[in-house]
Amino acid sequence: MPTHPLPATFMRGGTSNGLLIHRHDLPPNPSDWQMILSSAMGSPDPYSRQLNGMGSGISSTSKVCVVEKSARADADLDYTFVQVGIRDGSLDLAGNCGNMSSAIGPWAFNEGLLEFGGEGRREVSVRVFNTNTNKVILATFEVDGEKGVFEAEGEYGIDGVPGTGSRITLEFLDPAGAKTGKGALPTGRAVDVVKLNDGSSIEVTLSDVANPGVFVRAEDVGVAGDVNPAALEEKAGLMARLEEIRQKGAELMGLDPKTQTIPKIAMISRPTEKDDEGVNVIVRALSMQQPHKAVPLTLALNLGTASRTEGTLPAQVARGVEKGGKSVTVAHPSGKLEVGGVFGEDGAIKSALLHRTARILMKGDVYYSVKE
């Protein structure tokens, strides 16, 4: 198979990393991207290591972002997120990645897709339209207008990433119903009962904010809320049960149960006395049938707003969440994450927001092989 170069940037966004690519460097039809992007990431790989590409064998590092200038009146950039299947090389464009969303504005500025002239270091804001969810994200980050570069250096730190960087604020505007189009609670209920194939039933909350999620109490599936991801992965029976719950939840939300990226499933639990007093809820999430070592960012946003929505399982489990408060602190395997939300007087979710950092790791050509 001939090998071809593709201009790309390898970049960390939040607790994920992946390739950022100009839309014009790929075929016009996304259906023709599969062989190019899967090969670039090192998939398909039956060994799940992606040694032959830029991925590293886990879902949070097998990602691609495709970006271009937007023709929309309400956006500056269009951004398509692609999750690359590690074993099978499939491309999943169903949902967005909140972590990699933090890299879009800074990368686009460095690539000349945005114009912010002027003196010195300062904050700028960019409207990013995510094509996966048809939602706009307002990204605010620091630039050096004279040098024309994103300012990555700073003092802001996030759990799961060593060191510090400049703070990037992401505000997900009107995030409810991001994929289902049916509002924050697609079934119209704060709690649903899912019937499983073995005849048992389990309570879930099905929520669609930023990205759809299925929330289940950890105790209801027989594990501690702070279970280690490695220990969780060893429980084959539980992993299969969680996948069944996820698929049943997807059906109730009107989504394709076979699509792995959405909805994601998360086990939630109430913090105990030994946990930091500032923690409101504990989460253990799965992504692409793998225990996540942190928490998918859009799922954390979803959990944050669900924790402030009356009657949901997250609201029942969460500790010390103020009804009029703007933020919820989520504990995950790598630390803590504070997520915010703004609610209107009618209870509608106006926006969800959080802070990240990002850094360019490498720029040049990534090579891929295709059959000809």
mmCIF file of C-alpha atoms in Angstrom:
data_model
loop_
_atom_site.group_PDB
_atom_site.id
_atom_site.type_symbol
_atom_site.label_atom_id
_atom_site.label_comp_id
_atom_site.label_asym_id
_atom_site.label_seq_id
_atom_site.Cartn_x
_atom_site.Cartn_y
_atom_site.Cartn_z
ATOM 1 C CA MET A 1 0.000 0.000 0.000
ATOM 2 C CA PRO A 2 1.430 3.419 -0.968
ATOM 3 C CA THR A 3 2.226 5.824 1.871
ATOM 4 C CA HIS A 4 1.125 9.462 1.706
ATOM 5 C CA PRO A 5 1.851 12.561 3.814
ATOM 6 C CA LEU A 6 -0.935 14.615 5.393
ATOM 7 C CA PRO A 7 -0.298 18.033 7.012
ATOM 8 C CA ALA A 8 -1.359 17.797 10.652
ATOM 9 C CA THR A 9 -0.708 19.042 14.162
ATOM 10 C CA PHE A 10 -0.505 16.712 17.139
ATOM 11 C CA MET A 11 -1.987 18.543 20.102
ATOM 12 C CA ARG A 12 -3.148 18.023 23.648
ATOM 13 C CA GLY A 13 -6.529 19.439 24.588
ATOM 14 C CA GLY A 14 -7.445 19.032 28.250
ATOM 15 C CA THR A 15 -6.857 15.389 29.206
ATOM 16 C CA SER A 16 -6.961 14.114 25.613
ATOM 17 C CA ASN A 17 -4.715 14.426 22.595
ATOM 18 C CA GLY A 18 -5.085 13.892 18.887
ATOM 19 C CA LEU A 19 -4.528 15.185 15.374
ATOM 20 C CA LEU A 20 -5.819 18.536 14.133
ATOM 21 C CA ILE A 21 -6.273 18.780 10.376
ATOM 22 C CA HIS A 22 -7.474 21.440 7.946
ATOM 23 C CA ARG A 23 -10.756 20.457 6.313
ATOM 24 C CA HIS A 24 -9.357 21.284 2.855
ATOM 25 C CA ASP A 25 -6.587 18.677 3.286
ATOM 26 C CA LEU A 26 -9.127 15.848 3.409
ATOM 27 C CA PRO A 27 -11.522 14.547 0.731
ATOM 28 C CA PRO A 28 -14.741 16.585 0.433
ATOM 29 C CA ASN A 29 -16.923 13.659 1.516
ATOM 30 C CA PRO A 30 -16.346 12.454 5.122
ATOM 31 C CA SER A 31 -17.228 8.941 3.987
ATOM 32 C CA ASP A 32 -13.815 8.921 2.267
ATOM 33 C CA TRP A 33 -11.882 9.763 5.445
ATOM 34 C CA GLN A 34 -11.919 6.326 7.017
ATOM 35 C CA MET A 35 -8.808 4.740 5.530
ATOM 36 C CA ILE A 36 -6.800 7.968 5.824
ATOM 37 C CA LEU A 37 -7.558 8.793 9.448
ATOM 38 C CA SER A 38 -7.572 5.243 10.785
ATOM 39 C CA SER A 39 -4.172 4.581 9.201
ATOM 40 C CA ALA A 40 -2.764 7.843 10.567
ATOM 41 C CA MET A 41 -3.815 6.834 14.081
ATOM 42 C CA GLY A 42 -2.499 3.268 13.742
ATOM 43 C CA SER A 43 -5.782 1.394 13.415
ATOM 44 C CA PRO A 44 -7.131 -1.185 12.971
ATOM 45 C CA ASP A 45 -4.924 -2.875 15.562
ATOM 46 C CA PRO A 46 -5.895 -6.259 17.046
ATOM 47 C CA TYR A 47 -3.298 -5.655 19.772
ATOM 48 C CA SER A 48 -5.000 -2.369 20.836
ATOM 49 C CA ARG A 49 -1.683 -0.477 20.985
ATOM 50 C CA GLN A 50 -1.744 1.612 17.777
ATOM 51 C CA LEU A 51 2.031 1.295 17.500
ATOM 52 C CA ASN A 52 1.825 1.902 13.760
ATOM 53 C CA GLY A 53 0.319 5.377 14.120
ATOM 54 C CA MET A 54 -0.191 8.383 16.363
ATOM 55 C CA GLY A 55 -2.688 6.800 18.777
ATOM 56 C CA SER A 56 -1.652 5.112 21.993
ATOM 57 C CA GLY A 57 -4.291 2.475 22.524
ATOM 58 C CA ILE A 58 -6.857 4.292 24.662
ATOM 59 C CA SER A 59 -9.973 6.164 23.623
ATOM 60 C CA SER A 60 -8.786 9.552 24.939
ATOM 61 C CA THR A 61 -5.757 9.491 22.628
ATOM 62 C CA SER A 62 -7.356 8.138 19.445
ATOM 63 C CA LYS A 63 -8.959 11.347 18.238
ATOM 64 C CA VAL A 64 -8.981 13.629 15.214
ATOM 65 C CA CYS A 65 -10.332 17.175 14.855
ATOM 66 C CA VAL A 66 -11.131 18.592 11.425
ATOM 67 C CA VAL A 67 -11.405 22.393 11.292
ATOM 68 C CA GLU A 68 -12.228 25.117 8.792
ATOM 69 C CA LYS A 69 -13.451 28.709 8.680
ATOM 70 C CA SER A 70 -17.195 28.878 9.147
ATOM 71 C CA ALA A 71 -19.661 30.342 6.679
ATOM 72 C CA ARG A 72 -22.261 30.633 9.449
ATOM 73 C CA ALA A 73 -23.278 34.022 10.800
ATOM 74 C CA ASP A 74 -23.133 32.740 14.388
ATOM 75 C CA ALA A 75 -19.683 31.087 14.255
ATOM 76 C CA ASP A 76 -16.064 31.739 13.332
ATOM 77 C CA LEU A 77 -14.983 28.112 12.927
ATOM 78 C CA ASP A 78 -16.586 24.781 12.016
ATOM 79 C CA TYR A 79 -15.170 21.776 13.837
ATOM 80 C CA THR A 80 -15.856 18.075 13.306
ATOM 81 C CA PHE A 81 -14.726 15.590 15.934
ATOM 82 C CA VAL A 82 -13.737 12.054 14.900
ATOM 83 C CA GLN A 83 -13.247 9.165 17.334
ATOM 84 C CA VAL A 84 -11.100 6.469 15.734
ATOM 85 C CA GLY A 85 -11.821 2.883 16.745
ATOM 86 C CA ILE A 86 -8.649 1.318 18.107
ATOM 87 C CA ARG A 87 -9.255 -2.298 17.150
ATOM 88 C CA ASP A 88 -11.430 -1.896 14.069
ATOM 89 C CA GLY A 89 -10.373 1.495 12.683
ATOM 90 C CA SER A 90 -13.960 2.699 12.429
ATOM 91 C CA LEU A 91 -14.690 6.429 12.446
ATOM 92 C CA ASP A 92 -17.369 7.629 14.849
ATOM 93 C CA LEU A 93 -18.669 11.164 14.213
ATOM 94 C CA ALA A 94 -21.722 10.876 16.449
ATOM 95 C CA GLY A 95 -20.628 13.037 19.376
ATOM 96 C CA ASN A 96 -18.243 15.801 20.413
ATOM 97 C CA CYS A 97 -15.160 15.733 22.643
ATOM 98 C CA GLY A 98 -15.082 18.522 25.205
ATOM 99 C CA ASN A 99 -11.382 18.130 25.928
ATOM 100 C CA MET A 100 -10.297 18.438 22.311
ATOM 101 C CA SER A 101 -12.726 21.342 21.885
ATOM 102 C CA SER A 102 -10.286 23.384 23.967
ATOM 103 C CA ALA A 103 -7.609 22.975 21.290
ATOM 104 C CA ILE A 104 -9.665 24.223 18.343
ATOM 105 C CA GLY A 105 -9.459 28.005 18.859
ATOM 106 C CA PRO A 106 -5.747 28.102 19.780
ATOM 107 C CA TRP A 107 -4.816 25.865 16.835
ATOM 108 C CA ALA A 108 -6.930 27.865 14.377
ATOM 109 C CA PHE A 109 -5.311 31.107 15.529
ATOM 110 C CA ASN A 110 -1.829 29.672 14.995
ATOM 111 C CA GLU A 111 -2.886 28.414 11.562
ATOM 112 C CA GLY A 112 -4.089 31.848 10.420
ATOM 113 C CA LEU A 113 -7.799 30.994 10.380
ATOM 114 C CA LEU A 114 -8.491 33.765 12.896
ATOM 115 C CA GLU A 115 -7.339 37.371 12.927
ATOM 116 C CA PHE A 116 -6.593 38.986 16.276
ATOM 117 C CA GLY A 117 -4.008 41.681 15.776
ATOM 118 C CA GLY A 118 -2.870 44.136 18.421
ATOM 119 C CA GLU A 119 -0.306 44.527 21.096
ATOM 120 C CA GLY A 120 0.851 42.051 23.690
ATOM 121 C CA ARG A 121 -0.803 39.184 25.448
ATOM 122 C CA ARG A 122 -4.555 39.266 25.907
ATOM 123 C CA GLU A 123 -7.707 37.177 25.929
ATOM 124 C CA VAL A 124 -9.796 36.623 22.815
ATOM 125 C CA SER A 125 -13.059 34.766 22.276
ATOM 126 C CA VAL A 126 -13.980 32.551 19.327
ATOM 127 C CA ARG A 127 -17.307 30.982 18.351
ATOM 128 C CA VAL A 128 -16.795 27.333 17.396
ATOM 129 C CA PHE A 129 -19.622 25.456 15.701
ATOM 130 C CA ASN A 130 -19.416 21.741 16.418
ATOM 131 C CA THR A 131 -20.878 19.860 13.456
ATOM 132 C CA ASN A 132 -21.372 16.654 15.461
ATOM 133 C CA THR A 133 -23.884 18.229 17.847
ATOM 134 C CA ASN A 134 -24.892 21.347 15.872
ATOM 135 C CA LYS A 135 -24.047 23.481 18.905
ATOM 136 C CA VAL A 136 -21.857 26.569 19.344
ATOM 137 C CA ILE A 137 -19.021 26.684 21.875
ATOM 138 C CA LEU A 138 -17.577 30.017 22.963
ATOM 139 C CA ALA A 139 -13.840 29.511 23.529
ATOM 140 C CA THR A 140 -11.816 32.172 25.359
ATOM 141 C CA PHE A 141 -8.009 31.910 25.424
ATOM 142 C CA GLU A 142 -4.853 33.998 25.473
ATOM 143 C CA VAL A 143 -2.883 35.094 22.419
ATOM 144 C CA ASP A 144 0.084 37.253 21.542
ATOM 145 C CA GLY A 145 -1.324 39.434 18.786
ATOM 146 C CA GLU A 146 2.066 40.708 17.644
ATOM 147 C CA LYS A 147 3.580 37.246 17.256
ATOM 148 C CA GLY A 148 0.337 35.751 15.992
ATOM 149 C CA VAL A 149 0.482 32.752 18.331
ATOM 150 C CA PHE A 150 -1.546 31.156 21.069
ATOM 151 C CA GLU A 151 0.018 31.739 24.483
ATOM 152 C CA ALA A 152 0.252 28.256 25.996
ATOM 153 C CA GLU A 153 2.301 29.200 29.062
ATOM 154 C CA GLY A 154 0.440 30.012 32.262
ATOM 155 C CA GLU A 155 -0.279 29.084 35.855
ATOM 156 C CA TYR A 156 -3.547 27.170 35.486
ATOM 157 C CA GLY A 157 -3.466 23.447 36.252
ATOM 158 C CA ILE A 158 -5.952 20.651 35.632
ATOM 159 C CA ASP A 159 -6.013 17.234 37.294
ATOM 160 C CA GLY A 160 -4.738 14.483 35.015
ATOM 161 C CA VAL A 161 -2.168 16.694 33.246
ATOM 162 C CA PRO A 162 1.269 17.463 34.727
ATOM 163 C CA GLY A 163 2.385 21.087 34.922
ATOM 164 C CA THR A 164 0.392 24.210 34.174
ATOM 165 C CA GLY A 165 -0.678 26.274 31.180
ATOM 166 C CA SER A 166 -2.776 29.260 30.208
ATOM 167 C CA ARG A 167 -6.457 28.891 31.038
ATOM 168 C CA ILE A 168 -8.940 28.180 28.254
ATOM 169 C CA THR A 169 -12.592 28.733 29.073
ATOM 170 C CA LEU A 170 -15.217 26.808 27.130
ATOM 171 C CA GLU A 171 -18.833 27.889 27.301
ATOM 172 C CA PHE A 172 -21.233 25.440 25.666
ATOM 173 C CA LEU A 173 -24.191 27.567 24.585
ATOM 174 C CA ASP A 174 -27.735 26.174 24.766
ATOM 175 C CA PRO A 175 -26.299 22.675 25.362
ATOM 176 C CA ALA A 176 -29.524 20.773 26.103
ATOM 177 C CA GLY A 177 -30.648 18.260 23.495
ATOM 178 C CA ALA A 178 -27.238 18.346 21.822
ATOM 179 C CA LYS A 179 -27.765 15.035 20.040
ATOM 180 C CA THR A 180 -31.350 13.925 20.578
ATOM 181 C CA GLY A 181 -32.931 17.336 20.002
ATOM 182 C CA LYS A 182 -35.361 16.461 22.806
ATOM 183 C CA GLY A 183 -34.063 18.674 25.581
ATOM 184 C CA ALA A 184 -32.012 17.869 28.665
ATOM 185 C CA LEU A 185 -34.204 14.876 29.589
ATOM 186 C CA PRO A 186 -35.049 13.190 26.266
ATOM 187 C CA THR A 187 -37.656 10.840 27.737
ATOM 188 C CA GLY A 188 -39.279 13.627 29.725
ATOM 189 C CA ARG A 189 -38.482 11.779 32.951
ATOM 190 C CA ALA A 190 -35.817 12.430 35.595
ATOM 191 C CA VAL A 191 -35.487 8.687 36.218
ATOM 192 C CA ASP A 192 -36.191 5.778 33.871
ATOM 193 C CA VAL A 193 -36.272 2.060 34.607
ATOM 194 C CA VAL A 194 -34.270 -0.100 32.204
ATOM 195 C CA LYS A 195 -35.241 -3.761 31.847
ATOM 196 C CA LEU A 196 -32.279 -6.063 31.207
ATOM 197 C CA ASN A 197 -32.083 -9.380 29.383
ATOM 198 C CA ASP A 198 -31.712 -11.396 32.602
ATOM 199 C CA GLY A 199 -35.104 -10.131 33.783
ATOM 200 C CA SER A 200 -33.745 -7.599 36.266
ATOM 201 C CA SER A 201 -34.342 -3.849 36.178
ATOM 202 C CA ILE A 202 -32.240 -0.839 37.107
ATOM 203 C CA GLU A 203 -32.894 2.871 37.526
ATOM 204 C CA VAL A 204 -31.051 5.301 35.237
ATOM 205 C CA THR A 205 -31.092 8.968 34.407
ATOM 206 C CA LEU A 206 -30.909 9.683 30.684
ATOM 207 C CA SER A 207 -29.590 13.189 30.100
ATOM 208 C CA ASP A 208 -28.556 15.029 26.948
ATOM 209 C CA VAL A 209 -26.479 18.094 27.747
ATOM 210 C CA ALA A 210 -23.351 18.771 25.620
ATOM 211 C CA ASN A 211 -23.379 15.016 24.833
ATOM 212 C CA PRO A 212 -25.891 12.342 25.898
ATOM 213 C CA GLY A 213 -25.154 10.224 28.962
ATOM 214 C CA VAL A 214 -26.598 7.323 30.942
ATOM 215 C CA PHE A 215 -26.138 7.708 34.702
ATOM 216 C CA VAL A 216 -26.490 4.766 37.091
ATOM 217 C CA ARG A 217 -25.762 4.506 40.820
ATOM 218 C CA ALA A 218 -22.544 2.559 41.475
ATOM 219 C CA GLU A 219 -24.170 0.699 44.366
ATOM 220 C CA ASP A 220 -26.927 -0.530 42.044
ATOM 221 C CA VAL A 221 -24.360 -2.406 39.939
ATOM 222 C CA GLY A 222 -22.482 -3.714 42.959
ATOM 223 C CA VAL A 223 -19.274 -1.680 43.031
ATOM 224 C CA ALA A 224 -17.781 1.029 45.194
ATOM 225 C CA GLY A 225 -18.155 4.516 43.779
ATOM 226 C CA ASP A 226 -14.391 5.088 43.871
ATOM 227 C CA VAL A 227 -13.459 1.815 42.146
ATOM 228 C CA ASN A 228 -10.113 1.947 40.330
ATOM 229 C CA PRO A 229 -10.436 1.886 36.514
ATOM 230 C CA ALA A 230 -7.969 -1.018 36.241
ATOM 231 C CA ALA A 231 -9.974 -3.050 38.761
ATOM 232 C CA LEU A 232 -13.171 -2.175 36.934
ATOM 233 C CA GLU A 233 -11.763 -3.404 33.624
ATOM 234 C CA GLU A 234 -11.052 -6.808 35.178
ATOM 235 C CA LYS A 235 -14.743 -7.291 35.992
ATOM 236 C CA ALA A 236 -15.827 -8.714 32.646
ATOM 237 C CA GLY A 237 -19.357 -9.494 33.790
ATOM 238 C CA LEU A 238 -19.903 -5.972 35.119
ATOM 239 C CA MET A 239 -18.440 -4.400 31.973
ATOM 240 C CA ALA A 240 -20.872 -6.411 29.843
ATOM 241 C CA ARG A 241 -23.758 -5.416 32.114
ATOM 242 C CA LEU A 242 -22.858 -1.735 31.896
ATOM 243 C CA GLU A 243 -22.713 -1.967 28.108
ATOM 244 C CA GLU A 244 -26.167 -3.558 28.078
ATOM 245 C CA ILE A 245 -27.507 -0.755 30.297
ATOM 246 C CA ARG A 246 -25.886 1.811 27.989
ATOM 247 C CA GLN A 247 -27.466 0.268 24.907
ATOM 248 C CA LYS A 248 -30.905 -0.004 26.518
ATOM 249 C CA GLY A 249 -30.612 3.641 27.578
ATOM 250 C CA ALA A 250 -29.640 4.633 24.050
ATOM 251 C CA GLU A 251 -32.790 2.996 22.691
ATOM 252 C CA LEU A 252 -34.969 4.913 25.148
ATOM 253 C CA MET A 253 -33.279 8.149 24.052
ATOM 254 C CA GLY A 254 -33.921 7.363 20.388
ATOM 255 C CA LEU A 255 -30.226 6.817 19.642
ATOM 256 C CA ASP A 256 -28.440 3.969 17.868
ATOM 257 C CA PRO A 257 -27.377 1.538 20.625
ATOM 258 C CA LYS A 258 -24.498 0.225 18.514
ATOM 259 C CA THR A 259 -22.824 3.647 18.298
ATOM 260 C CA GLN A 260 -20.052 3.487 20.881
ATOM 261 C CA THR A 261 -19.299 7.166 21.443
ATOM 262 C CA ILE A 262 -22.812 8.176 22.507
ATOM 263 C CA PRO A 263 -24.382 7.889 24.884
ATOM 264 C CA LYS A 264 -21.599 7.271 27.365
ATOM 265 C CA ILE A 265 -22.366 5.524 30.626
ATOM 266 C CA ALA A 266 -21.210 6.630 34.057
ATOM 267 C CA MET A 267 -21.530 5.228 37.563
ATOM 268 C CA ILE A 268 -22.143 7.900 40.170
ATOM 269 C CA SER A 269 -21.956 7.903 43.967
ATOM 270 C CA ARG A 270 -22.233 10.228 46.933
ATOM 271 C CA PRO A 271 -18.965 11.424 48.496
ATOM 272 C CA THR A 272 -18.216 9.971 51.927
ATOM 273 C CA GLU A 273 -16.725 11.643 54.985
ATOM 274 C CA LYS A 274 -13.211 10.743 53.828
ATOM 275 C CA ASP A 275 -13.652 12.642 50.554
ATOM 276 C CA ASP A 276 -12.752 16.281 50.093
ATOM 277 C CA GLU A 277 -15.547 18.458 51.445
ATOM 278 C CA GLY A 278 -15.537 20.405 48.185
ATOM 279 C CA VAL A 279 -16.482 17.343 46.117
ATOM 280 C CA ASN A 280 -20.158 17.158 45.197
ATOM 281 C CA VAL A 281 -20.353 13.861 43.296
ATOM 282 C CA ILE A 282 -18.054 10.944 42.407
ATOM 283 C CA VAL A 283 -18.050 9.487 38.900
ATOM 284 C CA ARG A 284 -16.531 6.509 37.115
ATOM 285 C CA ALA A 285 -17.129 6.691 33.378
ATOM 286 C CA LEU A 286 -16.729 4.331 30.443
ATOM 287 C CA SER A 287 -15.772 5.363 26.922
ATOM 288 C CA MET A 288 -15.760 2.951 23.997
ATOM 289 C CA GLN A 289 -16.200 0.091 26.535
ATOM 290 C CA GLN A 290 -13.040 1.146 28.373
ATOM 291 C CA PRO A 291 -12.939 2.553 31.927
ATOM 292 C CA HIS A 292 -11.940 6.204 31.584
ATOM 293 C CA LYS A 293 -8.896 7.275 33.594
ATOM 294 C CA ALA A 294 -10.469 10.702 34.149
ATOM 295 C CA VAL A 295 -13.926 11.657 32.869
ATOM 296 C CA PRO A 296 -15.013 12.661 29.349
ATOM 297 C CA LEU A 297 -15.471 16.419 29.520
ATOM 298 C CA THR A 298 -18.878 16.646 27.875
ATOM 299 C CA LEU A 299 -20.092 13.875 30.185
ATOM 300 C CA ALA A 300 -18.831 15.892 33.177
ATOM 301 C CA LEU A 301 -20.773 18.908 31.895
ATOM 302 C CA ASN A 302 -23.823 16.703 31.555
ATOM 303 C CA LEU A 303 -23.358 15.367 35.087
ATOM 304 C CA GLY A 304 -22.903 18.877 36.482
ATOM 305 C CA THR A 305 -26.208 20.123 35.103
ATOM 306 C CA ALA A 306 -28.023 16.870 35.922
ATOM 307 C CA SER A 307 -26.846 17.238 39.535
ATOM 308 C CA ARG A 308 -28.799 20.485 39.656
ATOM 309 C CA THR A 309 -31.910 19.097 37.953
ATOM 310 C CA GLU A 310 -34.581 18.045 40.434
ATOM 311 C CA GLY A 311 -35.367 14.343 40.694
ATOM 312 C CA THR A 312 -32.460 12.941 38.670
ATOM 313 C CA LEU A 313 -30.151 10.281 40.087
ATOM 314 C CA PRO A 314 -27.216 12.723 40.051
ATOM 315 C CA ALA A 315 -29.302 15.214 42.055
ATOM 316 C CA GLN A 316 -30.252 12.473 44.513
ATOM 317 C CA VAL A 317 -26.639 11.334 44.911
ATOM 318 C CA ALA A 318 -24.821 14.686 44.912
ATOM 319 C CA ARG A 319 -23.749 16.264 48.190
ATOM 320 C CA GLY A 320 -24.051 19.945 48.979
ATOM 321 C CA VAL A 321 -25.161 21.158 45.551
ATOM 322 C CA GLU A 322 -26.772 24.561 45.854
ATOM 323 C CA LYS A 323 -29.887 25.015 43.770
ATOM 324 C CA GLY A 324 -28.851 28.514 42.763
ATOM 325 C CA GLY A 325 -25.138 27.726 42.567
ATOM 326 C CA LYS A 326 -23.208 27.891 39.336
ATOM 327 C CA SER A 327 -20.713 25.038 39.725
ATOM 328 C CA VAL A 328 -20.451 21.380 40.684
ATOM 329 C CA THR A 329 -17.173 19.658 41.605
ATOM 330 C CA VAL A 330 -16.853 16.152 40.175
ATOM 331 C CA ALA A 331 -14.302 13.660 41.545
ATOM 332 C CA HIS A 332 -12.862 11.259 38.954
ATOM 333 C CA PRO A 333 -9.941 8.765 39.003
ATOM 334 C CA SER A 334 -7.343 11.442 38.159
ATOM 335 C CA GLY A 335 -8.565 14.153 40.525
ATOM 336 C CA LYS A 336 -11.323 16.755 40.482
ATOM 337 C CA LEU A 337 -13.072 18.862 37.877
ATOM 338 C CA GLU A 338 -15.268 21.901 38.421
ATOM 339 C CA VAL A 339 -18.054 22.354 35.900
ATOM 340 C CA GLY A 340 -20.462 25.264 35.768
ATOM 341 C CA GLY A 341 -23.876 25.910 34.375
ATOM 342 C CA VAL A 342 -26.221 28.845 33.934
ATOM 343 C CA PHE A 343 -29.959 28.196 34.284
ATOM 344 C CA GLY A 344 -32.728 30.549 33.212
ATOM 345 C CA GLU A 345 -35.657 31.476 35.427
ATOM 346 C CA ASP A 346 -37.731 28.851 33.617
ATOM 347 C CA GLY A 347 -35.188 26.152 34.517
ATOM 348 C CA ALA A 348 -33.790 25.911 30.992
ATOM 349 C CA ILE A 349 -30.035 25.418 30.680
ATOM 350 C CA LYS A 350 -28.588 28.525 29.038
ATOM 351 C CA SER A 351 -24.953 27.399 29.032
ATOM 352 C CA ALA A 352 -22.456 24.996 30.578
ATOM 353 C CA LEU A 353 -18.843 25.975 31.115
ATOM 354 C CA LEU A 354 -15.452 24.760 32.287
ATOM 355 C CA HIS A 355 -11.743 25.500 32.111
ATOM 356 C CA ARG A 356 -8.982 23.558 30.330
ATOM 357 C CA THR A 357 -5.421 23.957 29.071
ATOM 358 C CA ALA A 358 -3.927 22.910 25.727
ATOM 359 C CA ARG A 359 -0.509 22.562 24.133
ATOM 360 C CA ILE A 360 0.834 21.917 20.649
ATOM 361 C CA LEU A 361 3.061 18.838 20.764
ATOM 362 C CA MET A 362 4.182 18.462 17.150
ATOM 363 C CA LYS A 363 3.474 19.869 13.719
ATOM 364 C CA GLY A 364 4.354 18.494 10.298
ATOM 365 C CA ASP A 365 3.157 15.566 8.183
ATOM 366 C CA VAL A 366 1.497 12.422 9.446
ATOM 367 C CA TYR A 367 1.782 9.449 7.084
ATOM 368 C CA TYR A 368 -1.018 7.103 6.134
ATOM 369 C CA SER A 369 -1.333 4.097 3.845
ATOM 370 C CA VAL A 370 -4.225 3.390 1.508
ATOM 371 C CA LYS A 371 -5.069 0.635 -0.931
ATOM 372 C CA GLU A 372 -4.987 1.756 -4.545
#
